[in-house]
Tab-separated table of C-alpha atoms in Angstrom:
chain	number	residue	atom	x	y	z
A	1	MET	CA	-4.745	-7.340	-22.378
A	2	HIS	CA	-6.035	-5.834	-19.142
A	3	ALA	CA	-6.785	-2.113	-18.914
A	4	GLU	CA	-3.810	-1.337	-16.648
A	5	ASP	CA	-1.488	-3.258	-18.976
A	6	ARG	CA	-2.744	-1.163	-21.909
A	7	LEU	CA	-2.170	2.044	-19.951
A	8	GLN	CA	1.398	1.037	-19.191
A	9	ALA	CA	2.030	0.048	-22.817
A	10	ILE	CA	0.709	3.392	-24.077
A	11	LEU	CA	2.708	5.310	-21.458
A	12	ARG	CA	5.916	3.494	-22.380
A	13	LYS	CA	5.359	4.278	-26.054
A	14	VAL	CA	4.703	7.969	-25.340
A	15	ARG	CA	7.818	8.219	-23.193
A	16	ARG	CA	9.898	6.453	-25.808
A	17	HIS	CA	8.734	8.524	-28.799
A	18	GLY	CA	7.448	11.717	-27.174
A	19	SER	CA	4.023	11.286	-28.799
A	20	VAL	CA	1.736	8.602	-30.237
A	21	ARG	CA	-1.231	8.355	-32.591
A	22	VAL	CA	-4.374	6.558	-31.453
A	23	THR	CA	-4.722	4.564	-34.681
A	24	GLU	CA	-1.144	3.276	-34.518
A	25	VAL	CA	-1.469	2.215	-30.876
A	26	ALA	CA	-4.824	0.541	-31.550
A	27	ALA	CA	-3.319	-1.503	-34.361
A	28	GLU	CA	-0.274	-2.437	-32.285
A	29	LEU	CA	-2.320	-3.490	-29.233
A	30	ARG	CA	-5.081	-5.054	-31.356
A	31	VAL	CA	-7.878	-3.053	-29.735
A	32	SER	CA	-10.312	-0.487	-31.088
A	33	PRO	CA	-9.377	3.193	-31.441
A	34	VAL	CA	-12.264	3.993	-29.059
A	35	THR	CA	-10.582	1.882	-26.375
A	36	VAL	CA	-7.254	3.647	-26.869
A	37	ARG	CA	-8.908	7.075	-26.733
A	38	LYS	CA	-10.464	6.143	-23.365
A	39	ASP	CA	-7.066	4.950	-22.141
A	40	VAL	CA	-5.470	8.226	-23.238
A	41	GLU	CA	-8.185	10.125	-21.364
A	42	ALA	CA	-7.398	8.109	-18.222
A	43	LEU	CA	-3.678	8.863	-18.532
A	44	ALA	CA	-4.416	12.545	-19.155
A	45	GLU	CA	-6.560	12.699	-15.993
A	46	ARG	CA	-3.533	11.424	-14.047
A	47	GLY	CA	-1.385	14.137	-15.622
A	48	LEU	CA	0.877	11.617	-17.333
A	49	VAL	CA	0.147	12.645	-20.936
A	50	ILE	CA	-1.496	15.522	-22.774
A	51	ARG	CA	-4.285	14.730	-25.228
A	52	VAL	CA	-3.841	16.115	-28.724
A	53	HIS	CA	-5.907	15.668	-31.862
A	54	GLY	CA	-5.619	12.020	-32.860
A	55	GLY	CA	-3.214	11.035	-30.089
A	56	ALA	CA	-1.209	12.030	-27.023
A	57	ARG	CA	2.114	13.591	-26.177
A	58	LEU	CA	4.377	13.933	-23.169
A	59	PRO	CA	3.827	16.969	-20.884
A	60	GLU	CA	6.346	19.744	-21.556
A	61	ASP	CA	7.870	19.517	-18.075
A	62	CYS	CA	8.858	15.891	-18.722
A	63	VAL	CA	11.020	16.760	-21.720
A	64	PRO	CA	14.316	18.655	-21.240
A	65	PRO	CA	14.940	21.752	-23.391
A	66	THR	CA	17.707	19.996	-25.346
A	67	ASP	CA	15.248	17.347	-26.459
A	68	ARG	CA	12.307	19.518	-27.487
A	69	GLY	CA	11.849	19.724	-31.216
A	70	THR	CA	15.273	18.291	-32.014
A	71	GLY	CA	15.026	14.613	-31.199
A	72	THR	CA	18.391	14.842	-29.439
A	73	GLY	CA	19.540	15.097	-25.879
A	74	ALA	CA	19.390	12.727	-22.937
A	75	VAL	CA	15.909	11.954	-21.651
A	76	PRO	CA	15.762	12.030	-17.841
A	77	PRO	CA	14.599	8.984	-15.849
A	78	GLN	CA	11.167	10.463	-15.093
A	79	ALA	CA	10.552	10.897	-18.844
A	80	ARG	CA	11.838	7.442	-19.760
A	81	GLY	CA	9.830	5.729	-17.021
A	82	ASP	CA	13.071	4.509	-15.394
A	83	LEU	CA	12.288	5.704	-11.871
A	84	THR	CA	12.672	3.290	-8.969
A	85	PHE	CA	11.025	4.038	-5.630
A	86	GLY	CA	11.802	2.232	-2.390
A	87	MET	CA	9.226	1.684	0.346
A	88	VAL	CA	9.754	0.553	3.947
A	89	VAL	CA	6.707	-0.136	6.112
A	90	PRO	CA	6.434	-1.904	9.482
A	91	SER	CA	3.801	-4.468	8.504
A	92	ALA	CA	2.175	-6.103	5.511
A	93	THR	CA	-0.729	-7.580	7.465
A	94	TYR	CA	-2.456	-4.705	9.273
A	95	TYR	CA	-3.395	-1.289	7.874
A	96	TYR	CA	-0.652	-1.198	5.260
A	97	PRO	CA	-1.804	-3.727	2.600
A	98	GLU	CA	-4.194	-1.204	1.055
A	99	VAL	CA	-1.563	1.540	1.256
A	100	ILE	CA	0.999	-0.717	-0.429
A	101	LYS	CA	-1.459	-1.663	-3.162
A	102	ALA	CA	-2.212	2.006	-3.874
A	103	VAL	CA	1.496	2.879	-3.948
A	104	ARG	CA	2.233	0.025	-6.325
A	105	GLU	CA	-0.558	1.058	-8.697
A	106	ALA	CA	0.325	4.753	-8.587
A	107	ALA	CA	4.012	4.024	-9.183
A	108	ALA	CA	3.197	1.698	-12.082
A	109	ALA	CA	0.992	4.351	-13.643
A	110	ARG	CA	4.076	6.558	-13.785
A	111	GLY	CA	6.225	3.804	-15.210
A	112	ALA	CA	8.130	3.559	-11.925
A	113	ARG	CA	9.401	0.393	-10.301
A	114	LEU	CA	8.679	-0.227	-6.595
A	115	LEU	CA	11.008	-2.015	-4.165
A	116	LEU	CA	9.164	-3.005	-0.965
A	117	ARG	CA	10.655	-3.933	2.396
A	118	ILE	CA	8.819	-4.908	5.613
A	119	SER	CA	10.612	-3.936	8.838
A	120	GLU	CA	8.338	-5.778	11.319
A	121	TYR	CA	8.858	-2.828	13.694
A	122	ASP	CA	12.591	-3.540	13.894
A	123	VAL	CA	14.276	-0.127	14.164
A	124	ASP	CA	17.750	-1.348	13.212
A	125	GLY	CA	16.291	-3.452	10.427
A	126	GLU	CA	14.368	-0.625	8.830
A	127	ARG	CA	17.423	1.634	8.891
A	128	ALA	CA	19.475	-1.082	7.198
A	129	GLN	CA	16.734	-1.639	4.615
A	130	ALA	CA	16.511	2.064	3.796
A	131	HIS	CA	20.277	2.493	3.496
A	132	SER	CA	20.492	-0.648	1.348
A	133	MET	CA	17.957	0.733	-1.123
A	134	VAL	CA	19.745	4.085	-1.233
A	135	GLU	CA	22.979	2.272	-2.061
A	136	ALA	CA	21.118	0.291	-4.728
A	137	GLY	CA	20.264	3.571	-6.441
A	138	VAL	CA	16.564	4.135	-5.803
A	139	ASP	CA	15.397	7.591	-6.868
A	140	GLY	CA	13.292	8.207	-3.760
A	141	LEU	CA	11.954	6.588	-0.598
A	142	LEU	CA	8.537	6.164	0.992
A	143	LEU	CA	9.085	5.462	4.668
A	144	ALA	CA	6.925	4.626	7.694
A	145	PRO	CA	9.600	4.457	10.399
A	146	THR	CA	9.109	2.834	13.778
A	147	THR	CA	10.956	5.809	15.246
A	148	GLY	CA	9.807	9.360	14.661
A	149	THR	CA	6.171	8.350	15.135
A	150	THR	CA	5.341	11.369	17.294
A	151	ASP	CA	6.582	14.942	17.399
A	152	HIS	CA	10.074	15.201	18.897
A	153	THR	CA	13.148	17.396	18.757
A	154	ASP	CA	15.984	14.858	18.463
A	155	PRO	CA	17.416	14.313	14.960
A	156	ALA	CA	15.730	11.483	13.072
A	157	TRP	CA	17.905	8.857	11.415
A	158	TYR	CA	16.180	9.207	8.031
A	159	GLU	CA	17.006	12.897	7.667
A	160	ASP	CA	20.500	12.243	6.311
A	161	LEU	CA	19.663	9.629	3.649
A	162	GLY	CA	20.429	12.157	0.931
A	163	ILE	CA	17.620	11.329	-1.510
A	164	PRO	CA	14.011	12.513	-1.912
A	165	LEU	CA	11.922	11.154	0.956
A	166	VAL	CA	8.248	11.111	1.921
A	167	LEU	CA	7.029	9.848	5.281
A	168	VAL	CA	3.847	7.765	5.151
A	169	GLU	CA	1.472	8.024	8.128
A	170	ARG	CA	4.283	9.533	10.184
A	171	ARG	CA	4.866	13.125	11.257
A	172	PRO	CA	8.431	14.477	11.225
A	173	ARG	CA	9.882	16.400	14.122
A	174	PRO	CA	8.606	19.983	14.259
A	175	VAL	CA	12.074	21.553	14.244
A	176	GLY	CA	14.619	20.444	11.687
A	177	PRO	CA	14.751	19.624	7.973
A	178	ALA	CA	11.416	20.051	6.198
A	179	VAL	CA	10.518	16.413	5.542
A	180	GLU	CA	7.501	15.894	3.308
A	181	HIS	CA	4.797	13.587	4.592
A	182	VAL	CA	1.307	12.229	3.936
A	183	VAL	CA	-0.801	11.421	6.981
A	184	THR	CA	-4.371	10.675	7.956
A	185	ASP	CA	-5.822	13.322	10.273
A	186	HIS	CA	-6.589	10.866	13.074
A	187	ALA	CA	-7.468	13.642	15.515
A	188	TYR	CA	-10.190	14.756	13.118
A	189	GLY	CA	-11.393	11.145	12.891
A	190	ALA	CA	-11.764	10.922	16.671
A	191	ARG	CA	-13.621	14.248	16.769
A	192	LEU	CA	-15.920	12.937	14.057
A	193	ALA	CA	-16.673	9.796	16.079
A	194	VAL	CA	-17.442	11.767	19.251
A	195	HIS	CA	-19.655	14.200	17.333
A	196	HIS	CA	-21.627	11.285	15.880
A	197	LEU	CA	-22.096	9.609	19.268
A	198	ALA	CA	-23.136	12.880	20.921
A	199	ALA	CA	-25.645	13.456	18.122
A	200	GLN	CA	-27.192	10.087	19.023
A	201	GLY	CA	-27.813	11.345	22.551
A	202	ARG	CA	-24.776	9.712	24.183
A	203	ARG	CA	-23.326	11.716	27.046
A	204	ARG	CA	-20.833	9.387	28.772
A	205	ILE	CA	-18.350	8.608	26.031
A	206	ALA	CA	-15.091	6.729	26.676
A	207	LEU	CA	-11.981	5.985	24.589
A	208	LEU	CA	-10.379	2.529	24.480
A	209	THR	CA	-7.004	2.251	22.716
A	210	ARG	CA	-3.919	0.084	22.507
A	211	GLN	CA	-0.618	1.387	23.858
A	212	GLY	CA	2.401	2.083	21.698
A	213	THR	CA	0.747	2.861	18.371
A	214	PRO	CA	1.490	6.199	16.701
A	215	THR	CA	-2.248	6.621	16.227
A	216	ALA	CA	-3.287	6.461	19.898
A	217	PRO	CA	-1.961	9.897	21.014
A	218	LEU	CA	-3.671	11.563	18.065
A	219	LEU	CA	-6.941	9.793	18.826
A	220	GLU	CA	-6.789	10.961	22.428
A	221	GLU	CA	-6.135	14.533	21.263
A	222	GLY	CA	-9.143	14.421	18.946
A	223	PHE	CA	-11.288	12.625	21.506
A	224	ARG	CA	-10.691	15.319	24.154
A	225	ALA	CA	-11.342	18.065	21.602
A	226	GLY	CA	-14.530	16.341	20.468
A	227	LEU	CA	-15.829	16.177	24.020
A	228	ARG	CA	-15.103	19.882	24.554
A	229	LEU	CA	-16.911	20.809	21.352
A	230	ALA	CA	-19.923	18.745	22.443
A	231	GLY	CA	-19.914	20.266	25.933
A	232	LEU	CA	-19.179	16.871	27.517
A	233	ARG	CA	-16.668	15.457	29.992
A	234	ALA	CA	-15.044	12.036	29.944
A	235	PRO	CA	-16.463	9.529	32.448
A	236	GLU	CA	-14.539	9.644	35.726
A	237	GLY	CA	-11.813	6.992	35.932
A	238	VAL	CA	-12.669	5.309	32.611
A	239	GLY	CA	-12.503	8.198	30.162
A	240	HIS	CA	-9.476	6.734	28.396
A	241	LEU	CA	-8.597	3.118	29.012
A	242	ASP	CA	-5.345	1.672	27.680
A	243	LEU	CA	-5.189	-2.016	26.735
A	244	GLY	CA	-1.399	-1.940	26.768
A	245	ARG	CA	0.540	-4.135	24.372
A	246	ASP	CA	-1.055	-7.368	25.571
A	247	HIS	CA	-3.716	-9.605	24.051
A	248	PRO	CA	-6.944	-11.279	25.207
A	249	GLY	CA	-6.237	-13.733	28.001
A	250	THR	CA	-3.454	-11.676	29.614
A	251	PRO	CA	-3.993	-9.975	32.982
A	252	ARG	CA	-3.648	-6.362	31.857
A	253	TYR	CA	-5.831	-6.780	28.786
A	254	ASP	CA	-8.586	-8.687	30.565
A	255	GLY	CA	-8.421	-6.388	33.600
A	256	THR	CA	-8.857	-3.279	31.444
A	257	MET	CA	-11.749	-4.859	29.556
A	258	GLU	CA	-13.385	-5.789	32.875
A	259	ARG	CA	-13.135	-2.198	34.100
A	260	PHE	CA	-14.866	-1.035	30.951
A	261	LEU	CA	-17.606	-3.691	31.189
A	262	ALA	CA	-18.249	-2.806	34.827
A	263	ALA	CA	-18.546	0.884	33.926
A	264	VAL	CA	-21.106	0.073	31.219
A	265	ALA	CA	-23.078	-2.173	33.582
A	266	ALA	CA	-23.124	0.616	36.187
A	267	GLY	CA	-24.344	3.169	33.637
A	268	ARG	CA	-21.134	5.216	33.865
A	269	VAL	CA	-20.345	4.719	30.154
A	270	ASP	CA	-22.932	4.742	27.368
A	271	ALA	CA	-20.639	4.995	24.313
A	272	ALA	CA	-17.062	4.302	23.276
A	273	VAL	CA	-14.549	4.955	20.522
A	274	VAL	CA	-12.349	1.851	20.224
A	275	HIS	CA	-9.041	1.413	18.415
A	276	PRO	CA	-8.204	-0.906	16.702
A	277	ASP	CA	-11.042	-2.916	15.122
A	278	GLY	CA	-9.910	-6.260	16.499
A	279	ASP	CA	-10.282	-5.045	20.069
A	280	ALA	CA	-13.680	-3.546	19.220
A	281	LEU	CA	-14.825	-7.004	18.111
A	282	VAL	CA	-13.472	-8.571	21.317
A	283	LEU	CA	-15.368	-5.932	23.286
A	284	LEU	CA	-18.551	-6.730	21.366
A	285	GLN	CA	-18.258	-10.412	22.292
A	286	ARG	CA	-17.602	-9.704	25.965
A	287	LEU	CA	-20.504	-7.276	26.202
A	288	SER	CA	-22.762	-9.997	24.818
A	289	ALA	CA	-21.419	-12.511	27.339
A	290	ARG	CA	-22.396	-10.069	30.115
A	291	SER	CA	-25.872	-9.596	28.591
A	292	LEU	CA	-25.057	-5.961	27.800
A	293	THR	CA	-26.524	-4.785	24.511
A	294	VAL	CA	-25.119	-2.749	21.639
A	295	PRO	CA	-26.223	-0.069	20.933
A	296	GLY	CA	-28.787	-0.246	23.750
A	297	ASP	CA	-26.462	-0.190	26.770
A	298	VAL	CA	-23.433	1.156	24.940
A	299	ALA	CA	-22.869	2.508	21.432
A	300	ILE	CA	-19.552	1.705	19.726
A	301	VAL	CA	-17.560	3.407	16.987
A	302	SER	CA	-14.456	1.481	15.968
A	303	TYR	CA	-11.412	3.185	14.487
A	304	GLY	CA	-9.676	1.772	11.420
A	305	ASP	CA	-12.437	-0.143	9.631
A	306	GLU	CA	-10.243	-3.105	8.801
A	307	VAL	CA	-12.749	-5.716	10.013
A	308	ALA	CA	-15.369	-3.592	11.791
A	309	GLY	CA	-18.170	-4.626	9.464
A	310	LEU	CA	-17.538	-8.370	9.912
A	311	GLY	CA	-18.819	-8.893	13.467
A	312	ASP	CA	-22.166	-10.437	14.430
A	313	LEU	CA	-23.287	-6.818	14.752
A	314	PRO	CA	-21.627	-4.578	12.139
A	315	LEU	CA	-19.684	-1.827	13.872
A	316	SER	CA	-19.759	1.815	12.890
A	317	ALA	CA	-16.202	2.855	12.134
A	318	VAL	CA	-13.976	5.759	11.218
A	319	ALA	CA	-12.176	4.736	8.038
A	320	PRO	CA	-8.852	6.296	7.025
A	321	SER	CA	-8.495	6.590	3.254
A	322	LYS	CA	-5.507	4.273	2.941
A	323	HIS	CA	-5.704	4.246	-0.847
A	324	GLU	CA	-5.566	8.040	-0.998
A	325	VAL	CA	-2.616	8.033	1.423
A	326	GLY	CA	-0.674	5.717	-0.878
A	327	VAL	CA	-1.501	7.609	-4.061
A	328	SER	CA	-0.713	10.987	-2.496
A	329	ALA	CA	2.622	9.706	-1.171
A	330	VAL	CA	3.671	8.615	-4.663
A	331	GLU	CA	2.526	11.940	-6.118
A	332	LEU	CA	4.624	13.864	-3.577
A	333	LEU	CA	7.687	11.713	-4.157
A	334	ALA	CA	7.415	11.796	-7.943
A	335	ALA	CA	7.026	15.573	-7.878
A	336	ARG	CA	10.075	15.951	-5.609
A	337	VAL	CA	12.207	13.757	-7.881
A	338	THR	CA	11.040	15.641	-10.971
A	339	ALA	CA	11.314	19.136	-9.485
A	340	PRO	CA	13.782	19.063	-6.557
A	341	ASP	CA	13.537	22.804	-5.884
A	342	ARG	CA	9.768	23.139	-5.651
A	343	PRO	CA	8.220	24.175	-2.300
A	344	ARG	CA	7.858	21.304	0.138
A	345	ARG	CA	4.431	19.965	1.012
A	346	GLN	CA	2.852	18.141	3.916
A	347	VAL	CA	-0.485	16.480	3.190
A	348	SER	CA	-3.214	15.644	5.715
A	349	ILE	CA	-6.105	13.462	4.524
A	350	LEU	CA	-9.445	13.358	6.329
A	351	PRO	CA	-10.947	9.962	7.241
A	352	GLU	CA	-14.662	9.276	6.894
A	353	LEU	CA	-17.287	7.857	9.272
A	354	ARG	CA	-19.132	4.745	8.120
A	355	VAL	CA	-22.291	4.397	10.183
A	356	ARG	CA	-23.530	0.867	10.865
A	357	ALA	CA	-25.694	-0.825	13.504
A	358	SER	CA	-23.516	-0.335	16.587
A	359	SER	CA	-23.917	3.411	17.153
A	360	GLY	CA	-27.636	4.093	16.885
A	361	ALA	CA	-29.748	6.187	19.234
A	362	ARG	CA	-31.201	4.543	22.319
């Protein structure tokens, strides 16, 4: 039996009986008592059980007053491990796989079932998926809507779903119902990238992003702030280049790339923050084709770190903690379901910079 399977088996037994003894669980699972004690410690660190001498018991706030000490009374879903969470995300191929994996693991650790839907950026589809899961009786929703990706004042469709809700990598409108959310502080990530490049002696730093992503406006905000903090100004005319929604081989994409390459060749740009990773790798190839060197002629910091380390020259990258985003989202949702009246929370998680070969000093 794998470690996670043991944890789930122990958790189910605790929730069913209220407490367990290490020796009994060890005999039932056919493992050593030492192994079970380590598993109990792991569950206790997650706040799912409380260690007691010789075993474990359920935390007090998971057992209703009518059930404490009497063995009677209805056990709520969160104590029985009967919770079901729904999750709607726009993609299962970029950015979100690690988030989904973390959500699945964190939900399983709480004995909760996860229903996953992929909207493929279809606004009507994601609304229908969310409403369908509400009708199916999920206890709470994790949602990364295509709409509501930037601050706005119009009502958001998800505000009237009527069940506990946590937005994932999305910010709710600033005025309206207090919707809980977990986000990466992308503006901080861009500031971090600019600070690193400036510390390497780069003074003509540009930003290259793709249009239409919820991340791009936040990166520009952080990029501008980073330049101000470093006492720098964006290169004239190429400070922020937008690749649009197109792909390599299309006129807008290739034209924007050519403007950037020309600026590097002319010495007008000596560093760049590029989002997403795929476009940073395309840029790396086109710089090489023009006999422009990295980091000699231009230093590069990619944003996302999905594939940044896989190029011929590994790219430095700002890496959002996708796993922490997923775990924190489940924690928020589980807490809201368990304690509906507690103060609402909005969580911002800082990304980290992973320095590789592409952003060195001259």
